[in-house]
Tab-separated table of C-alpha atoms in Angstrom:
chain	number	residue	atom	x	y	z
A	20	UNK	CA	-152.330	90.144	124.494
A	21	UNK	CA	-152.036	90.362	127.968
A	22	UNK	CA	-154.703	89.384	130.886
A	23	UNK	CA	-155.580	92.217	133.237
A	24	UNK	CA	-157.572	92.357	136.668
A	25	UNK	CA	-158.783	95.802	137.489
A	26	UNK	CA	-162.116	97.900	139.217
A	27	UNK	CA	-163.648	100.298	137.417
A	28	UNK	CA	-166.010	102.235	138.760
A	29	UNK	CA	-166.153	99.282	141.672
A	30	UNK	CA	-167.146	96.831	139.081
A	31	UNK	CA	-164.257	93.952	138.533
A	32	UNK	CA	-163.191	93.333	135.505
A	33	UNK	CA	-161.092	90.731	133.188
A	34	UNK	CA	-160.074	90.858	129.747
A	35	UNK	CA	-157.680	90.323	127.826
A	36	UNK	CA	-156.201	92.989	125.975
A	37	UNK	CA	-154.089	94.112	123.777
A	38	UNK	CA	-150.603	95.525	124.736
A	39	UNK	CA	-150.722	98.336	122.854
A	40	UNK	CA	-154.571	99.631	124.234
A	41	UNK	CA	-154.332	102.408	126.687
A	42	UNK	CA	-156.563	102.815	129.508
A	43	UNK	CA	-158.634	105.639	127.708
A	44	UNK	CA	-159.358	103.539	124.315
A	45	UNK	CA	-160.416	100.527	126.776
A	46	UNK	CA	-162.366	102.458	129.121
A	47	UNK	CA	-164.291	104.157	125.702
A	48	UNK	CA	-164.148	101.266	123.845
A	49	UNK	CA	-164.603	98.178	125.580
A	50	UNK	CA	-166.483	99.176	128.549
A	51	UNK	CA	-168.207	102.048	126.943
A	52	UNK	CA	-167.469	104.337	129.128
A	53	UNK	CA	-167.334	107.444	127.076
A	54	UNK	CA	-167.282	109.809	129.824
A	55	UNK	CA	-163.214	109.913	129.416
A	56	UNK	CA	-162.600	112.182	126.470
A	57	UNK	CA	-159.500	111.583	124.368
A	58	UNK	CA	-157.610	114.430	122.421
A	59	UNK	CA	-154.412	115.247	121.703
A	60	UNK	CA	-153.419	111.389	123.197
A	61	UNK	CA	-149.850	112.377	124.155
A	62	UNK	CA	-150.047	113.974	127.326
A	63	UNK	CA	-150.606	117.576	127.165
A	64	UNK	CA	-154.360	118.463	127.480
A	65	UNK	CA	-155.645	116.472	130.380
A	66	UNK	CA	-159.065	115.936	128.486
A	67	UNK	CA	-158.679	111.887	129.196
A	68	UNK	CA	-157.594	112.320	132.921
A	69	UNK	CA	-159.720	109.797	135.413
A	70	UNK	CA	-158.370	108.580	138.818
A	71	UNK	CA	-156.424	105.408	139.246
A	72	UNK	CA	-155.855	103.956	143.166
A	73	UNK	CA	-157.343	107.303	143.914
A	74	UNK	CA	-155.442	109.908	142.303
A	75	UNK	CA	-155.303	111.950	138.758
A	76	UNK	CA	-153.654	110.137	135.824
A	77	UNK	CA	-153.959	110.578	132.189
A	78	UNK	CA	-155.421	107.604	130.327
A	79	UNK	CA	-153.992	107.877	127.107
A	80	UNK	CA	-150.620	107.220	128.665
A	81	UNK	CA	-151.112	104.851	130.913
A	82	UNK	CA	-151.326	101.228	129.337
A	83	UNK	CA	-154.401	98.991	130.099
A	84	UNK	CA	-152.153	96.091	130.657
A	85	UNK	CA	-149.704	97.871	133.365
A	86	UNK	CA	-153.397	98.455	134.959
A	87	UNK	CA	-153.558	94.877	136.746
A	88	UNK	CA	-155.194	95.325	140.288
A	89	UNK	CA	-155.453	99.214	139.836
A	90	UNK	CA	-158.837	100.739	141.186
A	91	UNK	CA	-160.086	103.290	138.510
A	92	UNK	CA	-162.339	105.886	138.315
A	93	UNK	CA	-164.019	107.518	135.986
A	94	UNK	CA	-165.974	110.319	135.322
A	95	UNK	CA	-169.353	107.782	135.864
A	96	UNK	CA	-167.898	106.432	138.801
A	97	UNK	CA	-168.523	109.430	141.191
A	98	UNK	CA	-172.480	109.308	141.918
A	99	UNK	CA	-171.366	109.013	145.345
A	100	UNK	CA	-168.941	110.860	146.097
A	101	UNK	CA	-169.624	114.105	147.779
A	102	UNK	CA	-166.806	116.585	146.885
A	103	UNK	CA	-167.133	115.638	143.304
A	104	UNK	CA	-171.186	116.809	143.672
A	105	UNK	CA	-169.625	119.842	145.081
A	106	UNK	CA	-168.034	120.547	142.417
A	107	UNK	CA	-171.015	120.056	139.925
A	108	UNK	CA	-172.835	122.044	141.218
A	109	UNK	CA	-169.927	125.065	141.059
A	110	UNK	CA	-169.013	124.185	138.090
A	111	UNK	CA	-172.636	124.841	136.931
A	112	UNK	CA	-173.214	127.749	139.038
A	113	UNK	CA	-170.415	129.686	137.672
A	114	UNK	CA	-170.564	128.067	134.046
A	115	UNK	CA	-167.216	126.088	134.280
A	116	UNK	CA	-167.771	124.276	130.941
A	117	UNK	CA	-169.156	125.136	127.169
A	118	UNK	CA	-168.706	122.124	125.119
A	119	UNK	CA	-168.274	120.011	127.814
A	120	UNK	CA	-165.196	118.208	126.275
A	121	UNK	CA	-162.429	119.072	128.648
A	122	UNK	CA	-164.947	118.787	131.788
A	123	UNK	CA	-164.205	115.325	132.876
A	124	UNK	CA	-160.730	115.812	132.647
A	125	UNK	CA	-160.870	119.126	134.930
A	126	UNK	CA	-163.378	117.688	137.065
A	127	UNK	CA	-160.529	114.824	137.967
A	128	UNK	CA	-157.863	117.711	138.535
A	129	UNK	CA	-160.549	119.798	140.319
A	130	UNK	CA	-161.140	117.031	142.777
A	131	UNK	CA	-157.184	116.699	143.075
A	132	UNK	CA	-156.756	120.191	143.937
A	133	UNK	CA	-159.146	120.765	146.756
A	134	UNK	CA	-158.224	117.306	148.131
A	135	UNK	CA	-154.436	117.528	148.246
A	136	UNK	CA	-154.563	121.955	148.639
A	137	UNK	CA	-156.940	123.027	150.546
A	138	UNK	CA	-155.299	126.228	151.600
A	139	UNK	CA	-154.612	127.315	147.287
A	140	UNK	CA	-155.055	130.581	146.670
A	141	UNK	CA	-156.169	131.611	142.809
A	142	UNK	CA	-152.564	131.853	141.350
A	143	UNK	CA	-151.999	127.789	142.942
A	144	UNK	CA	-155.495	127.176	141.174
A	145	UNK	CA	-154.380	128.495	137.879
A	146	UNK	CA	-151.021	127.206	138.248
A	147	UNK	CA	-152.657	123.463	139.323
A	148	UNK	CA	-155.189	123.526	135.652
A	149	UNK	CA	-151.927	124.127	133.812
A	150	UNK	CA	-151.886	120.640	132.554
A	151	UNK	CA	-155.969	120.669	131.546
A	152	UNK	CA	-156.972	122.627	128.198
A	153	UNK	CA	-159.930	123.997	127.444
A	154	UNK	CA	-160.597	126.068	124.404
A	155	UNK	CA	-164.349	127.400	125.419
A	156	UNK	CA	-164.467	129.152	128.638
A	157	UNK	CA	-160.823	130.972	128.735
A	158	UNK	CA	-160.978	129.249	132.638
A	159	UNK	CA	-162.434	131.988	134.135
A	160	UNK	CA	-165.657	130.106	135.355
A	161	UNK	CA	-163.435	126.426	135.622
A	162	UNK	CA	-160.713	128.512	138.517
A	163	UNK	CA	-164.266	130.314	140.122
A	164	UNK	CA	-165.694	127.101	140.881
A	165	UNK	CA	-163.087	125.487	142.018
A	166	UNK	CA	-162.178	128.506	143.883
A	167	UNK	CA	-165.911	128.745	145.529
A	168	UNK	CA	-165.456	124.589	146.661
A	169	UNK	CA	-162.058	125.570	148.107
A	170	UNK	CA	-163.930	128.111	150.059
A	171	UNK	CA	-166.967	126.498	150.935
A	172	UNK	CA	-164.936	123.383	152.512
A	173	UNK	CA	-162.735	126.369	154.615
A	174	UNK	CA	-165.892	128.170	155.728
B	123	UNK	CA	-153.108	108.457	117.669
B	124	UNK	CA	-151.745	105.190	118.984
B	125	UNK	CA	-148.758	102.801	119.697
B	126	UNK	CA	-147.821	100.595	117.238
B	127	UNK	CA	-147.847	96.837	117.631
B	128	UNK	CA	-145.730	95.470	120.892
B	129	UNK	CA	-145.783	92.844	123.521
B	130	UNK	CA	-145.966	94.121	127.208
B	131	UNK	CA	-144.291	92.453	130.388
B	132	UNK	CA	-144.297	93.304	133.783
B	133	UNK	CA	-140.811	92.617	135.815
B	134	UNK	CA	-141.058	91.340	139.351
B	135	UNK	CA	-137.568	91.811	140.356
B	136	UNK	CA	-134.295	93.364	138.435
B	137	UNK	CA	-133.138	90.152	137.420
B	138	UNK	CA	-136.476	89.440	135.342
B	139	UNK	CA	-136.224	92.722	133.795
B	140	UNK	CA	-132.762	93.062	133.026
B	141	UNK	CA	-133.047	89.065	131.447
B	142	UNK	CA	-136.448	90.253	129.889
B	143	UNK	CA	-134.177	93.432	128.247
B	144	UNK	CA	-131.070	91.058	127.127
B	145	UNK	CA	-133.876	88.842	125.449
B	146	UNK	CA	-135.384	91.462	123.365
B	147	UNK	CA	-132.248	93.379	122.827
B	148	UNK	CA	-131.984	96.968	121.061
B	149	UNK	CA	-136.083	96.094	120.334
B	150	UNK	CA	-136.548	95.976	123.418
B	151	UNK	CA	-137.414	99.446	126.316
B	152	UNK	CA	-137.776	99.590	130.159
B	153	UNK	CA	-140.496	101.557	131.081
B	154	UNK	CA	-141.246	103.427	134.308
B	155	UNK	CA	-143.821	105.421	134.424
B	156	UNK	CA	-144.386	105.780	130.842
B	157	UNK	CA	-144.873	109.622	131.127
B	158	UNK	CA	-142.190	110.393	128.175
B	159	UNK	CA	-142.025	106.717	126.710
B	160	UNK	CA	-145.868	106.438	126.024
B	161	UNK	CA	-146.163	109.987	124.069
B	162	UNK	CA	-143.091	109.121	122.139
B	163	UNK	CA	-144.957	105.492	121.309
B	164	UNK	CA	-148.092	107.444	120.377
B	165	UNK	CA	-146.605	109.769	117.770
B	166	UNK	CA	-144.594	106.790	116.762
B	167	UNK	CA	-141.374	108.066	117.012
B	168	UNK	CA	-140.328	105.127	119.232
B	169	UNK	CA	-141.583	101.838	118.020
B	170	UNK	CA	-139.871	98.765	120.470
B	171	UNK	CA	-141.219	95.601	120.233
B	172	UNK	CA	-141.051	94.894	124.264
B	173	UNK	CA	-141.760	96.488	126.666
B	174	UNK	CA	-140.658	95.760	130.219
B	175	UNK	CA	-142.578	97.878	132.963
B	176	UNK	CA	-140.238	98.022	135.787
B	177	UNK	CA	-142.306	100.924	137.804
B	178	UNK	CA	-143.439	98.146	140.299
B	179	UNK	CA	-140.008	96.547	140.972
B	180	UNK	CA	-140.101	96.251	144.734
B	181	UNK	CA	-136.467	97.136	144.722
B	182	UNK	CA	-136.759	100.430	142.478
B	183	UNK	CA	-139.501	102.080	144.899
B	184	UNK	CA	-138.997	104.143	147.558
B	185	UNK	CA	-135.697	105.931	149.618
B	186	UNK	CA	-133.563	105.184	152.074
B	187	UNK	CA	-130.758	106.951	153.757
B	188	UNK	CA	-127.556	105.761	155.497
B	189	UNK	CA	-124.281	107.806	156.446
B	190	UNK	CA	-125.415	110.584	154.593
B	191	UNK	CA	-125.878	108.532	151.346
B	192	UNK	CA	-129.705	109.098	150.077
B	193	UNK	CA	-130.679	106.053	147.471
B	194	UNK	CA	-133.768	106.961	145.467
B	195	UNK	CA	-135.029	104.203	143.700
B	196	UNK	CA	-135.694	104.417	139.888
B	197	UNK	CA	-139.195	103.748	140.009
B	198	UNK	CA	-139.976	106.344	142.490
B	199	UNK	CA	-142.520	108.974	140.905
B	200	UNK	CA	-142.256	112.560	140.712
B	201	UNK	CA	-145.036	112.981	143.144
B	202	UNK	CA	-143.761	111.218	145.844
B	203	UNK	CA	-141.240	113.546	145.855
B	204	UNK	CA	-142.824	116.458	146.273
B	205	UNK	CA	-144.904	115.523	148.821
B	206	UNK	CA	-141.680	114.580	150.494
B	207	UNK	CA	-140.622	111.165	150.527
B	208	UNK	CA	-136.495	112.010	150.168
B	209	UNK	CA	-135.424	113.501	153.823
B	210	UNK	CA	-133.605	116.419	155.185
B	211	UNK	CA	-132.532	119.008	153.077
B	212	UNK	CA	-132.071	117.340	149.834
B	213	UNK	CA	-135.543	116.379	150.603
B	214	UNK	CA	-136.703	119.720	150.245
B	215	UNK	CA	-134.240	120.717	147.134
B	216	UNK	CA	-135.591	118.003	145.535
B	217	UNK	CA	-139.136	118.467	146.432
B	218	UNK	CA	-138.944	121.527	144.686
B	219	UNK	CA	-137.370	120.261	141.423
B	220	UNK	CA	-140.283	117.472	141.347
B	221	UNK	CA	-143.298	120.269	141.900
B	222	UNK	CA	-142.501	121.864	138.903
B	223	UNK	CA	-142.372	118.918	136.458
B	224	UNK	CA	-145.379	119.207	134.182
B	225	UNK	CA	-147.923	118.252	135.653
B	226	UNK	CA	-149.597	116.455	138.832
B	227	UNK	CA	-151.775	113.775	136.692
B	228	UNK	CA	-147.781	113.298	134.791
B	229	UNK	CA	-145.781	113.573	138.235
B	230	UNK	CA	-148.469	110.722	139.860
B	231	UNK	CA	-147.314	108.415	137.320
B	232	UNK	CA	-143.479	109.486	135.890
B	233	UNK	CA	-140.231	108.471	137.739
B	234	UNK	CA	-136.640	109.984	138.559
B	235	UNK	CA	-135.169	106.519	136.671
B	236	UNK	CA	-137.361	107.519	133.870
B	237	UNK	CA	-136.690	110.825	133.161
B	238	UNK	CA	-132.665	110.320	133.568
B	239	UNK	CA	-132.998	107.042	130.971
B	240	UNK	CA	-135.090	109.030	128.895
B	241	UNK	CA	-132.428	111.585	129.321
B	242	UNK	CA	-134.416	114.566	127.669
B	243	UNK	CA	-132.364	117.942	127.606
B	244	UNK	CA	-135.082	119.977	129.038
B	245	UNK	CA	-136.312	117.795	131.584
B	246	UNK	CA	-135.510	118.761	135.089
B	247	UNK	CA	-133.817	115.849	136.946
B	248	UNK	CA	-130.846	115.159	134.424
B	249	UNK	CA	-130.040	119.073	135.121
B	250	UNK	CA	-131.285	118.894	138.510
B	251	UNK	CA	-129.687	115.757	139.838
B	252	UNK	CA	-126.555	116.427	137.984
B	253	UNK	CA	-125.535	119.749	139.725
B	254	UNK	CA	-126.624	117.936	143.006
B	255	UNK	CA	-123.993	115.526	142.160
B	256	UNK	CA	-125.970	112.044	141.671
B	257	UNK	CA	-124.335	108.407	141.032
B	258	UNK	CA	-127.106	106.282	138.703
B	259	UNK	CA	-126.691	102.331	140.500
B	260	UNK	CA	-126.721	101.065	136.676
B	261	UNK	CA	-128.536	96.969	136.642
B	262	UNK	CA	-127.286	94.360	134.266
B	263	UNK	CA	-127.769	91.113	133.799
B	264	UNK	CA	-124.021	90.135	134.574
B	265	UNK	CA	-124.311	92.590	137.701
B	266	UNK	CA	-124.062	96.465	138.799
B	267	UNK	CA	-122.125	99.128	137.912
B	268	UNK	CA	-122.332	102.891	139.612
B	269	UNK	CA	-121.410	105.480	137.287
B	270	UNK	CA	-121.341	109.535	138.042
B	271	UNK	CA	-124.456	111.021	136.669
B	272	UNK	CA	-122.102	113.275	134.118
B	273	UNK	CA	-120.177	109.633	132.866
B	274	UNK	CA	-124.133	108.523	132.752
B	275	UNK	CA	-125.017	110.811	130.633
B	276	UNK	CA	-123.825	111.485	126.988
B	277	UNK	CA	-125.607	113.407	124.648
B	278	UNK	CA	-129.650	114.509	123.926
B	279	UNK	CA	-131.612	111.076	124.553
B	280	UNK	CA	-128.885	109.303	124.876
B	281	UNK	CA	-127.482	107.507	128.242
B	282	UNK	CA	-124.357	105.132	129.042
B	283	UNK	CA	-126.878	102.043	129.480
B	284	UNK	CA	-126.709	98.728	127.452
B	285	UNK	CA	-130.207	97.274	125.931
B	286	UNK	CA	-130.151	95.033	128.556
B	287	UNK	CA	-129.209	97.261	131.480
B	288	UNK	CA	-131.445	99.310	134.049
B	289	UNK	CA	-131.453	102.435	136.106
B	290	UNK	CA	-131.818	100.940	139.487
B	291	UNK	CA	-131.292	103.645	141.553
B	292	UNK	CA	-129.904	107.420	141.869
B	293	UNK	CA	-127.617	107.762	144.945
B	294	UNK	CA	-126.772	111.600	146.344
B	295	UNK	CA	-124.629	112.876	149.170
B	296	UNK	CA	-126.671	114.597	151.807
B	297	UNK	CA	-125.480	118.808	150.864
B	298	UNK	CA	-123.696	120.323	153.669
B	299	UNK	CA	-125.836	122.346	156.403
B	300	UNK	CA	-124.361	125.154	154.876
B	301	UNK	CA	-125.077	124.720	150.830
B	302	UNK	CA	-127.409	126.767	149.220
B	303	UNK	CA	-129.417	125.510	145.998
B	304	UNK	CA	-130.803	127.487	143.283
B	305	UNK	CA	-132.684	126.429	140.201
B	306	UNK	CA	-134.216	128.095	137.575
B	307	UNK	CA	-135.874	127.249	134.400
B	308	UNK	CA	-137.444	129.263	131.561
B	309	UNK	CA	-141.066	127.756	130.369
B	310	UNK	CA	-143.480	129.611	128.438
B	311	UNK	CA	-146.095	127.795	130.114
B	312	UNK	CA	-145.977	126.154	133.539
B	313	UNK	CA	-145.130	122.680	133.176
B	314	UNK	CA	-143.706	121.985	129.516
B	315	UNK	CA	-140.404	121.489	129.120
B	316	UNK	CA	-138.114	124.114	129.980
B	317	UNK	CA	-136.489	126.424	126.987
B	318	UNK	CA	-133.359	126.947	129.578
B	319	UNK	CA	-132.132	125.631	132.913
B	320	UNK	CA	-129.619	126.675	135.436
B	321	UNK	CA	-129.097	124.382	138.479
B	322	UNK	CA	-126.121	125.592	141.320
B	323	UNK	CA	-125.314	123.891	144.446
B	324	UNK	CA	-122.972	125.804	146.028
B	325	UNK	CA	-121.690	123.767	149.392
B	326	UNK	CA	-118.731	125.239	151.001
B	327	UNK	CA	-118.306	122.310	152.742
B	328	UNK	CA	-118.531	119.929	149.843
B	329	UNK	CA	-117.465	122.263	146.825
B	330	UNK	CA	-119.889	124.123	143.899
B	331	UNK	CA	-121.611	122.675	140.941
B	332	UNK	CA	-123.007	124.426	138.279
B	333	UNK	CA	-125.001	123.130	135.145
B	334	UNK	CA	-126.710	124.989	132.352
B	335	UNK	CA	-129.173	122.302	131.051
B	336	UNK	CA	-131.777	122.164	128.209
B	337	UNK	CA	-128.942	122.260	125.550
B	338	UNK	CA	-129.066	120.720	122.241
B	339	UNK	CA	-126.990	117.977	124.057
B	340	UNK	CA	-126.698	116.567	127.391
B	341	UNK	CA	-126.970	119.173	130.375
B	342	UNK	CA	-123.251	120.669	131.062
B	343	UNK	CA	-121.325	120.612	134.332
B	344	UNK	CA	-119.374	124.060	133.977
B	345	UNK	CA	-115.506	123.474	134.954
B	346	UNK	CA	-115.302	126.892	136.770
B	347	UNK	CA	-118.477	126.607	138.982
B	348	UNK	CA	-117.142	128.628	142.228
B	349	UNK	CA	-115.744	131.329	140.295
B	350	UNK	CA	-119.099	132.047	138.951
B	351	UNK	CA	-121.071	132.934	141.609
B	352	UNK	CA	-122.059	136.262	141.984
B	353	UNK	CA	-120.991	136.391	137.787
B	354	UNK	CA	-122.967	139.166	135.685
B	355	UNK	CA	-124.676	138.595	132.803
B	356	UNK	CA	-121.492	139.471	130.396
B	357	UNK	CA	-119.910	136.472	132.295
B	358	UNK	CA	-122.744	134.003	132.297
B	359	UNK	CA	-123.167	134.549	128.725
B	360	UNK	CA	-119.736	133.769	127.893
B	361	UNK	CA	-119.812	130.575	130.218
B	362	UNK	CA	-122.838	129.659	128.356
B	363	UNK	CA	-121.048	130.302	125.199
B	364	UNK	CA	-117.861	128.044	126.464
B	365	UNK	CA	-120.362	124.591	127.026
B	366	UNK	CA	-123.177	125.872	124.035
B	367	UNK	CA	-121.396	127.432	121.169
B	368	UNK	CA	-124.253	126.420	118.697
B	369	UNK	CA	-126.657	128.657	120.533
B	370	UNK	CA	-128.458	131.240	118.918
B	371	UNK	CA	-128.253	134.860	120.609
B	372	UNK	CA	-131.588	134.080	122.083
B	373	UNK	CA	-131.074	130.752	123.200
B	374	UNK	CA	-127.635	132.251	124.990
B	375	UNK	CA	-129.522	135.517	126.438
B	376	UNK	CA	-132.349	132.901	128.015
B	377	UNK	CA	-129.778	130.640	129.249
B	378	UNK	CA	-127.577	133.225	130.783
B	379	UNK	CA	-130.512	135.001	132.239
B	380	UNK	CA	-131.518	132.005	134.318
B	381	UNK	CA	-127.870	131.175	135.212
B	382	UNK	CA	-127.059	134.660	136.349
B	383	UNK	CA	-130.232	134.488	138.202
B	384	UNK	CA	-129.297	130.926	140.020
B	385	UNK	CA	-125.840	132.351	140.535
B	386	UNK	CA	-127.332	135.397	142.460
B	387	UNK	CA	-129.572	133.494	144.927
B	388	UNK	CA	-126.630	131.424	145.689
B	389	UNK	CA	-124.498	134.343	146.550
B	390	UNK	CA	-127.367	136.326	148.683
């Protein structure tokens, strides 16, 4: 057991945890957060990706314990943040999601990509979501909305 | 799926972890970033019973450069690299290995010590780094050692390090104004690990390295570099051949491809 420090959300929190929990089992399980999806829980899909100090990581590899001071975000945690309404209201405009399971994950990435490349073209898009499955919309309406935020903010 | 059972510490300095590492001995890991150790842990193929996070080491973050001698500590991540934290013109090589490692949520997180400890084949820096002609600053608890990156490493997974010993940097010569760099890699989808890898640095001032990487064993320096450049496919097959002889034909085609191809933009 370890004890850990962190934000989440901009709400402080202590616990002690196990060494073995990663971020995405605590942020599901003890703070019931259940906005972070978990799937394949080694790295490859990018369902479970939320933000930590500010920028994309995945949760289920990322150790709650190694978390001590980190800021984290979630997908709850963005009420108030206005790129990430932005991109809410794309992603619903141009049906970016089915199921809904991979969403949070892209939303995080999404954010990430107009933040850090404003200037990416569709192939930089596509090349960016690499690391983010999703088996429902074959990522036609997921690169269209974040290609319409990309273009909104340029405009 | 999820790690199995294991106690978690968090090393202030080198000397904590390396002591922490000598205390737990072969049970015992390093972690960086945890962007190849934590997968491994969650499909239980690697079970230690300590781990020792050494990603916020103040020592292991960040690079500096004197006389021409870049030192890029262990802990630094993938992305810091690409978004350019190494100067000059290694700075960009290098920039350019680190955008292409899977992906930006793993590269936020994942570090250059990590990947060459990990020592995976098919990941980029052990090719990368090795054609560029790294030293690995190796930490122990009795003290440092500096060892070339091709003494460093010896086989698939597996690295010249002790239980109790560290990556605690990677050290590389500044390439001459007039090297060129080219490295390719064969992945059937951007960002997994690479089915092939060809890495040349080709510095008239400072000699030519070539190294065909994401073998069945540790990524090979080939002893002929500067007569291959320019070679044709017939060639780079047969130096594949010479450093891989248990590929298949289409393991040697795909590795030949991409060092023909590397060989070519050196020689344009």
């Amino acid at each position: 057991m370890s004890g850990v420090s962190l934000t989440v959300n901009g709400r402080k929190i202590a616990r002690e945890v196990a060494d073995r929990v990663h971020l995405g089992d605590f942020l599901r399980e003890e703070l019931n957060l259940t906005g972070t999806h978990l799937a394949c829980e080694h790295g490859v899909c990018g369902a479970c990706n939320v933000l930590l100090n500010g920028v994309p990581v995945r949760a289920c590899l990322q150790l709650t314990a190694a978390c001590e001071g980190a800021e984290i975000t979630t997908i709850e945690g963005h009420d108030d943040d206005a790129l990430m309404a932005e991109l809410r209201a794309a992603f619903t405009r141009h049906h970016g999601l089915q199921c809904g399971y991979c969403t949070p994950g892209m939303l995080a990435t999404a954010r990430d990509i107009v933040l850090r490349l404003p200037d990416a073209d569709e192939d930089r898009v596509r090349l960016e979501l690499a690391g983010n499955l999703c088996r429902c919309t074959g990522y036609q309406g997921i690169v269209a909305a974040i290609r319409q935020v990309l273009a909104d903010r340029r405009a | 799926m999820k790690a199995g059972d294991f106690s978690y510490r968090r090393a202030g300095d080198v000397a904590e972890a390396t002591a922490a590492l000598a205390e737990a001995g072969w049970d015992g890991k390093a972690m960086g970033g945890g962007q190849s150790l934590m997968p491994m842990m969650n499909l239980r193929l690697a079970q230690p019973t300590q781990l020792v996070d050494v990603s916020a080491v103040p020592a292991m973050r960040g690079v500096s450069a004197d006389a021409g001698v870049v030192r890029i500590g262990a802990a630094t991540t993938h992305a810091e690299i690409e978004d350019g934290a190494v100067p000059g013109r290694l700075g960009q090589i290098m920039a350019g290995i680190a955008a292409d490692i899977a992906y930006r949520a793993v590269r936020n997180r994942g570090t250059v010590g990590g990947s060459l400890a990990h020592a995976d084949p098919a990941a980029d820096w052990p090719s990368a780094l090795l054609a560029l002609g790294a030293r690995i600053v190796v930490a122990g608890p009795a003290g440092g050692r500096t060892l070339a990156l091709e003494e460093f490493q010896q086989g698939a997974f597996w690295v010249a390090l002790e239980p109790e010993e560290i990556i605690e940097a990677a050290e590389l010569d500044e390439p001459g104004p007039a090297a060129r760099w080219s490295y390719r890699k064969y992945c059937r989808k951007p960002g997994e690990f690479a089915e092939a890898i060809a890495a040349v640095l080709h510095d008239p001032g400072g000699g030519t390295r070539v190294v065909v990487g994401a073998l069945d064993a540790a990524p090979a320096l080939l002893a002929d570099g500067a007569a291959l450049i320019g070679a044709d496919l017939e060639r780079c097959r047969a130096a594949v051949a010479a450093v891989a002889p248990g590929l298949d034909d289409y393991g040697l085609q795909l590795h030949a491809a991409m060092l023909r191809r590397a060989l070519a933009e050196v020689a344009a």
